[in-house]
C-alpha positions as MATLAB code, in Angstrom:
seq = 'MPGETPQHGTTPPYGNTPQQGNTPQQGNTPQQGNTPTHTRTPRSAGRPRPKTVVTGVGATTALGGDVATTWEALLRGENGIRLLDDEDWTTHMPPALGGRVRAEPGPALEHKQRRRLSRSAQLAVTAAAEAWNDAGLDGAPAGSRRVAVVVSAALGDMNAMISGWEALKSRGWNRVPPLTVPMSMGNGSAAAVALLVNARAGVHATVNACSSGTQALATAAELIRRGEADVVVAGGTEAPLHPLVLASFGSMRALSKRLDDPASASRPYDADRDGMVLGEGSGILVLESEEHARERGARIYAELAGVGSSSDAYDMVQPDPAGAGTARAIRDSLADAGARPEEVVHLNANGTATLPGDAAEGHGIRAVFGDTGRGPAVSANKSMTGHSLGAAGAIESIATVLSLHHGIVPPTRNFTRLDEDLSVDIVHGSPRKLEGERNVAVKNSAGFGGHNVALTFRGVPARRHP';
ca = [
      -7.505   12.938  -19.456;
      -4.159   12.648  -17.680;
      -1.909   10.608  -19.885;
      -2.655    8.305  -22.780;
      -5.019    5.432  -22.230;
      -3.361    2.121  -23.110;
      -5.198   -0.645  -24.881;
      -6.174   -3.688  -22.862;
      -3.324   -6.153  -22.766;
      -0.579   -3.576  -23.187;
       1.463   -2.359  -20.267;
       2.061    1.393  -20.102;
       5.487    2.285  -18.761;
       4.871    3.605  -15.254;
       8.369    5.025  -15.124;
      11.988    4.135  -15.671;
      12.457    0.928  -13.699;
      16.030    0.840  -12.362;
      18.332   -2.048  -12.940;
      19.149   -4.095   -9.878;
      22.668   -2.767   -9.868;
      21.380    0.762   -9.380;
      19.737   -0.064   -6.061;
      21.070    2.243   -3.345;
      23.066    0.320   -0.767;
      22.237    0.544    2.897;
      24.962    1.854    5.132;
      26.570    4.459    2.840;
      26.227    7.115    5.486;
      27.859   10.436    4.579;
      30.381   12.155    6.803;
      28.870   14.623    9.202;
      30.475   17.546    7.440;
      28.745   16.638    4.199;
      25.254   16.682    5.686;
      23.091   19.534    4.359;
      22.177   22.011    7.088;
      18.665   22.864    5.894;
      16.271   23.494    8.740;
      12.512   23.356    9.011;
      10.703   26.079    7.096;
       7.278   26.394    8.707;
       4.451   27.781    6.620;
       3.440   31.308    7.447;
      -0.171   32.036    8.295;
      -0.964   33.641    4.952;
       0.992   31.277    2.728;
      -0.852   28.469    0.916;
       0.064   25.005    2.138;
       2.506   23.118   -0.097;
       1.002   20.648   -2.534;
       2.083   17.028   -2.074;
       2.872   15.065   -5.221;
       3.857   11.481   -6.007;
       7.174   11.188   -7.848;
       8.204    7.572   -7.286;
       6.569    4.180   -6.725;
       7.894    0.769   -5.732;
       6.245   -2.522   -4.851;
       6.667   -6.229   -4.396;
       3.446   -8.241   -4.372;
       1.892  -11.602   -5.089;
       1.618  -10.460   -8.710;
       5.179   -9.300   -9.294;
       8.492   -8.206   -7.832;
       8.168   -4.613   -9.012;
       5.539   -2.051   -9.968;
       5.662   -2.663  -13.716;
       5.011   -6.391  -13.363;
       2.326   -5.876  -10.713;
       0.539   -3.204  -12.765;
       0.534   -5.363  -15.885;
      -0.888   -8.292  -13.906;
      -3.586   -6.081  -12.367;
      -4.700   -4.923  -15.805;
      -4.903   -8.532  -16.986;
      -6.834   -9.610  -13.909;
      -4.274  -12.260  -12.979;
      -4.389  -14.401   -9.862;
      -1.643  -14.191   -7.227;
      -3.208  -16.532   -4.675;
      -2.217  -20.143   -4.195;
      -2.550  -23.028   -1.775;
       0.120  -22.873    0.934;
       0.640  -26.619    1.160;
       4.418  -26.707    0.747;
       5.362  -25.114    4.049;
       6.802  -27.029    7.000;
       4.247  -25.572    9.378;
       1.251  -27.003    7.535;
       1.879  -30.197    9.499;
       0.382  -28.366   12.500;
      -2.718  -27.053   10.757;
      -4.763  -27.575    7.581;
      -3.484  -26.083    4.328;
      -4.321  -22.431    3.864;
      -4.533  -19.932    1.025;
      -2.176  -17.007    0.640;
      -0.703  -14.453   -1.700;
       3.046  -14.948   -1.314;
       5.270  -12.444   -3.114;
       6.140  -13.483   -6.653;
       9.821  -12.569   -6.279;
      11.787  -13.246   -3.090;
      13.515  -10.148   -1.692;
      16.889  -11.828   -1.109;
      18.611  -11.183   -4.477;
      18.114   -7.409   -4.179;
      19.667   -7.211   -0.706;
      23.184   -7.439    0.641;
      24.053  -10.539    2.645;
      24.174   -8.524    5.895;
      20.725   -7.102    5.209;
      19.263  -10.548    4.685;
      20.632  -11.663    8.067;
      19.700   -8.556   10.029;
      16.299   -7.619    8.604;
      12.973   -9.314    9.175;
      11.022  -10.493    6.163;
       8.659   -7.524    6.280;
      11.647   -5.139    6.459;
      13.288   -6.889    3.510;
      10.115   -6.395    1.484;
       9.995   -2.727    2.475;
      13.640   -2.093    1.546;
      13.109   -3.804   -1.812;
      10.078   -1.630   -2.620;
      11.711    1.532   -1.255;
      14.811    1.068   -3.408;
      12.615    0.842   -6.496;
      10.574    3.905   -5.498;
      13.690    5.959   -4.686;
      15.256    5.147   -8.030;
      11.985    5.673   -9.882;
      11.789    9.167   -8.389;
      15.236    9.916   -9.826;
      16.724   10.422   -6.375;
      19.336    7.661   -6.466;
      21.997   10.220   -7.390;
      20.838   12.877   -4.925;
      23.112   14.105   -2.116;
      22.921   11.699    0.792;
      21.953   12.430    4.345;
      19.434   15.213    3.789;
      17.677   16.607    6.837;
      14.765   17.356    4.506;
      14.010   13.657    3.802;
      11.680   11.725    6.127;
      10.305    8.179    6.237;
       6.867    6.867    7.232;
       6.579    3.099    6.761;
       3.961    1.110    8.613;
       2.762   -2.408    9.289;
      -0.263   -3.800   11.064;
       1.632   -6.556   12.902;
       5.284   -5.609   12.612;
       6.997   -8.960   12.051;
       5.961  -11.848   14.280;
       8.264  -14.398   12.676;
      11.442  -13.310   14.485;
       9.757  -13.041   17.874;
       8.114  -16.459   17.576;
      11.352  -18.056   16.360;
      13.187  -16.512   19.300;
      10.589  -17.873   21.727;
      10.885  -21.345   20.219;
      14.686  -21.176   20.533;
      14.362  -20.119   24.166;
      12.089  -23.053   24.987;
      14.010  -25.719   23.133;
      17.660  -24.592   23.372;
      17.944  -22.134   26.252;
      18.182  -18.378   26.725;
      21.728  -18.066   25.374;
      20.650  -19.462   21.991;
      18.066  -16.767   21.344;
      19.205  -14.738   18.302;
      20.554  -11.375   19.500;
      18.560   -9.435   16.891;
      15.208  -10.938   17.881;
      13.896   -7.681   19.348;
      15.223   -5.298   16.639;
      13.820   -7.578   13.951;
      10.418   -7.629   15.675;
      10.004   -3.902   16.350;
       7.022   -2.195   14.800;
       9.323    0.557   13.519;
      11.941   -1.864   12.188;
      10.913   -1.548    8.548;
      10.758    2.251    8.737;
      14.225    2.340   10.285;
      15.623    0.053    7.582;
      14.216    2.279    4.841;
      15.608    5.370    6.574;
      19.066    3.792    6.581;
      18.651    3.004    2.890;
      17.922    6.610    1.889;
      19.812    8.325    4.742;
      16.691   10.150    5.921;
      17.338   12.756    8.630;
      13.976   14.568    8.933;
      12.384   11.892   11.092;
      11.302    8.261   10.916;
       7.746    7.277   11.750;
       5.702    4.064   11.895;
       1.943    4.538   12.156;
      -0.073    1.526   13.322;
      -3.720    1.553   12.220;
      -4.297   -2.167   11.619;
      -5.150   -2.765    7.946;
      -5.252    0.952    7.173;
      -1.644    1.425    8.344;
      -0.156    1.843    4.870;
      -2.793    4.400    3.888;
      -2.287    6.259    7.162;
       1.453    6.340    6.462;
       0.770    8.303    3.277;
      -1.595   10.643    5.108;
       1.047   11.270    7.779;
       3.684   11.838    5.090;
       1.502   14.438    3.397;
       1.117   16.260    6.703;
       4.896   16.345    7.196;
       5.245   18.079    3.827;
       2.356   20.424    4.479;
       3.840   21.509    7.819;
       7.200   22.196    6.220;
       9.038   19.451    8.121;
      10.272   17.666    4.979;
      10.602   18.166    1.240;
      10.658   14.431    0.463;
       8.971   11.602    2.369;
       9.401    7.912    1.559;
       6.147    6.378    2.742;
       4.034    3.246    2.554;
       3.406   -0.102    4.163;
       4.810   -3.596    4.438;
       3.648   -6.912    5.864;
       4.680  -10.566    6.036;
       1.697  -12.193    7.797;
       1.795  -15.676    6.256;
       2.600  -17.374    9.544;
       0.549  -20.244   11.001;
      -0.330  -18.262   14.128;
      -1.763  -15.383   12.108;
      -3.624  -17.697    9.751;
      -4.969  -19.716   12.679;
      -6.217  -16.561   14.390;
      -8.061  -15.289   11.327;
      -9.344  -18.804   10.704;
     -10.697  -19.049   14.243;
     -12.681  -15.868   13.732;
     -14.043  -17.351   10.470;
     -12.703  -14.488    8.402;
     -10.852  -16.582    5.780;
     -12.158  -18.030    2.538;
     -12.663  -21.775    2.582;
     -12.250  -22.279   -1.175;
      -9.142  -24.429   -0.781;
     -10.024  -26.433   -3.883;
     -10.011  -23.330   -6.099;
      -7.474  -20.727   -4.870;
      -7.790  -18.596   -7.996;
     -11.447  -17.825   -7.254;
     -11.189  -17.590   -3.459;
     -10.850  -13.823   -3.016;
     -14.144  -12.318   -4.228;
     -14.557   -8.702   -3.067;
     -18.116   -7.428   -3.398;
     -19.306  -10.632   -5.035;
     -22.564  -11.978   -3.603;
     -20.903  -15.388   -3.133;
     -17.834  -14.138   -1.211;
     -16.963  -16.221    1.852;
     -13.980  -14.452    3.409;
     -10.615  -12.910    2.729;
      -7.271  -14.376    1.717;
      -4.110  -13.097    3.379;
      -1.183  -11.896    1.312;
       2.243  -10.377    1.856;
       4.118   -7.566    0.181;
       5.119   -3.939    0.329;
       4.188   -0.727   -1.408;
       6.307    2.429   -1.091;
       5.731    5.859   -2.623;
       8.008    8.886   -2.763;
       6.048   12.025   -1.880;
       7.451   15.506   -2.386;
       6.369   19.078   -2.130;
       5.404   20.231   -5.604;
       7.930   23.054   -5.383;
      10.777   20.652   -4.644;
       9.707   18.298   -7.445;
       9.490   21.152   -9.941;
      12.878   22.530   -8.999;
      14.595   19.246   -9.778;
      12.530   18.511  -12.897;
      10.915   15.375  -11.520;
       8.206   13.383  -13.238;
       4.961   13.676  -11.273;
       2.394   10.876  -11.296;
      -0.371   12.589   -9.350;
      -1.084   14.959   -6.492;
      -2.042   13.605   -3.073;
      -4.573   16.349   -2.589;
      -6.611   15.286    0.418;
      -6.610   13.033    3.469;
      -9.438   12.026    5.764;
      -9.820    9.683    8.712;
     -12.474    8.569   11.159;
     -13.241    5.970   13.786;
     -16.327    3.776   13.870;
     -16.264    3.464   17.688;
     -18.440    0.419   17.079;
     -16.509   -2.833   17.625;
     -12.917   -4.094   17.764;
     -13.371   -6.336   14.714;
     -16.721   -5.673   13.055;
     -17.264   -2.471   11.055;
     -20.216   -0.184   11.565;
     -22.809   -1.863    9.287;
     -24.089    1.481    8.041;
     -20.649    2.493    6.776;
     -20.921    5.899    8.447;
     -17.212    5.960    9.317;
     -16.259    5.120    5.740;
     -18.470    7.899    4.424;
     -17.047   10.394    6.903;
     -13.433    9.616    6.005;
     -14.135    9.900    2.265;
     -16.042   13.167    2.681;
     -13.275   14.645    4.828;
     -10.663   13.586    2.280;
     -12.594   15.219   -0.548;
     -13.127   18.377    1.480;
      -9.420   18.510    2.288;
      -8.686   18.280   -1.438;
     -11.289   20.888   -2.352;
     -13.039   18.293   -4.523;
     -16.707   17.390   -4.918;
     -18.060   13.813   -5.050;
     -19.164   14.281   -8.657;
     -15.543   14.947   -9.663;
     -14.398   11.481   -8.562;
     -13.912    9.132  -11.496;
     -12.407    6.164   -9.648;
     -12.425    4.656   -6.159;
     -10.000    1.930   -5.129;
     -11.926    0.018   -2.486;
     -10.782   -1.639    0.716;
     -12.699   -4.687   -0.574;
     -11.485   -7.497    1.692;
     -14.155   -9.992    0.544;
     -15.584  -10.458    4.029;
     -19.369  -10.330    4.248;
     -19.680   -7.474    6.764;
     -16.639   -5.520    5.549;
     -17.673   -5.143    1.917;
     -21.280   -4.438    2.863;
     -20.302   -1.644    5.257;
     -17.906   -0.079    2.764;
     -20.503   -0.335    0.012;
     -23.064    1.509    2.127;
     -20.492    4.186    2.914;
     -19.628    4.652   -0.766;
     -23.288    4.975   -1.669;
     -23.827    7.521    1.098;
     -21.172    9.749   -0.465;
     -21.700    9.199   -4.185;
     -25.304    8.087   -4.535;
     -26.499    5.270   -6.771;
     -24.365    3.386   -9.305;
     -25.191    5.639  -12.249;
     -23.572    8.643  -10.573;
     -20.753    6.980   -8.673;
     -17.094    6.317   -9.480;
     -15.688    3.196  -11.109;
     -14.784    0.919   -8.194;
     -11.987   -1.661   -8.248;
     -10.785   -4.074   -5.531;
      -7.175   -5.211   -5.987;
      -7.291   -7.752   -3.146;
      -9.146  -10.063   -5.521;
      -5.723  -10.686   -7.081;
      -3.120   -9.887   -4.415;
      -4.864  -11.068   -1.284;
      -5.046   -8.902    1.835;
      -1.567   -7.780    2.854;
      -2.890   -5.972    5.948;
      -0.672   -2.947    6.661;
       0.827   -3.013    3.171;
      -2.491   -3.174    1.334;
      -3.387    0.510    1.420;
       0.001    1.565    0.071;
       0.048   -1.052   -2.698;
      -3.464   -0.066   -3.692;
      -2.594    3.634   -3.558;
       0.036    2.916   -6.205;
      -2.657    1.269   -8.327;
      -4.906    4.302   -7.787;
      -2.155    6.702   -8.847;
      -1.343    4.648  -11.948;
      -5.034    4.449  -12.871;
      -5.129    8.241  -12.966;
      -1.733    8.509  -14.653;
      -2.638    6.107  -17.463;
      -6.382    6.678  -17.622;
      -7.413    3.069  -17.015;
      -8.769    1.069  -14.051;
      -7.890   -2.607  -13.445;
     -10.789   -5.040  -13.134;
     -11.938   -6.790   -9.971;
     -11.267  -10.500  -10.325;
     -13.893  -13.129   -9.418;
     -16.798  -10.679   -9.459;
     -20.023  -12.043  -10.979;
     -22.960  -10.434   -9.174;
     -23.441   -7.730   -6.562;
     -25.363   -7.998   -3.301;
     -28.935   -6.866   -3.842;
     -28.741   -4.158   -1.167;
     -25.534   -2.590   -2.548;
     -25.233   -0.027   -5.316;
     -21.581    0.142   -6.364;
     -20.169    0.266   -9.904;
     -17.649   -2.598   -9.774;
     -15.171   -2.736  -12.665;
     -14.941   -6.393  -13.698;
     -14.175   -8.603  -16.690;
     -11.698   -6.199  -18.292;
     -10.034   -2.856  -17.517;
     -12.096    0.282  -17.939;
     -10.832    3.425  -19.634;
     -11.390    6.639  -17.749;
     -13.302    8.947  -20.053;
     -14.277   12.588  -19.708;
     -12.740   15.447  -17.803;
     -12.888   14.089  -14.262;
      -9.423   13.465  -12.828;
      -9.941   12.741   -9.124;
      -9.613    9.314   -7.507;
     -10.079    8.071   -3.940;
      -8.305    5.267   -2.100;
     -10.314    3.949    0.840;
      -9.004    1.741    3.648;
     -10.342    0.336    6.892;
      -8.925   -1.747    9.724;
      -9.682   -3.549   12.966;
     -10.463   -1.154   15.770;
     -12.740    0.890   13.539;
      -9.981    2.798   11.706;
     -11.005    4.450    8.426;
      -8.571    6.345    6.202;
      -9.252    7.836    2.771;
      -6.885    9.563    0.361;
      -7.877   11.798   -2.545;
      -5.542   11.903   -5.525;
      -5.743   14.375   -8.405;
      -4.309   13.585  -11.825;
      -1.761   15.795  -13.541;
      -0.947   16.177  -17.250;
       1.362   13.454  -18.561;
       4.458   15.569  -19.049;
       7.723   15.737  -17.230;
       7.368   19.307  -16.049;
       3.741   19.618  -14.859;
];
């Protein structure tokens, strides 16, 4: 197995967590003459494609302000969801449930960043700084043309745009904050992260609804495979806990109504689930070509070996009940990785806790892996973090990578019994050790519009020079 399996209740070190003072500062742009002049090195027809590996992880979630705290909470099955009854805007609507980040991003940012960045961008910069340092790149030469960024969100950041509109209505056009548009752009978080790490190989923001963060990682892997970058900082971010967003999801009856018991509200795959709970946060991973990681002696968590995507072409909101799109994305991801279904030991599910969503995903999983006895150990992190939309797939990809790296899968909180027509091996009650020789894991995501994205990760030996 890749890495030692920790005992339940102990937290394996996922890496060297940097001190706050080591966070790279935005705006330290090198002089033009100091910029490396590396150019794209396209792969020749007969040369194997570069392997993509994970060398750094960073996150801020409803469970913790960094990866170590979040991972420990996931293993313990902790709850990150609470009643949002202390917000000014609850006077306009009933109280709602949400997974607000455990640690506010402000202390880790410069004063100018706090004023100029939207909340979702602040979360992304916080997570990216941790991932960059965790990868051991904080001392690397700045301004590399071989570093790219792919950071995505489902909604961008609505808070700045709505605040600007309210200022326009109540105080006039000349009182609208001048940064309203830059703070609302869908690529704003990606641009902020690129400024943080001085990325010169391109900045991208993929928008695939709730699979945006997972798609960001797939896009990042393709950049490395095509020889356009050696290092890609990729992931997702979201700050959707706004009354308009909550009201919209509430109107479509997609939210849990368990206001009297927030800790048990998010129940992925449980027969008594009654809807999802929104959350906020960010998850960022540093991906590299294996050659580049080896040359600098980096610690490698896992290989991102395969990507797959599909479209249901069924409905704007509802998934295909048969889960055919889910199955297709997972199969394509496995084929891209050169892996067989029987090699998969763990699957991190989309698991939103909606009735149709979990059922469709469950049918898709069964179509690929067969009945429970032959399938992978399935875990749904949204039971603890809530659904952070475009950030969810990236945060959960980190959990997938760490499950392989440490040989243990976090439980699914609030799971008691499975739907009768589903056959999925849900990890619940306590973490499960990964036994045997299998070392392949899948992260599955889905989003409005029928988007399906699956990633296949392969474990590596727990040593610094794999």
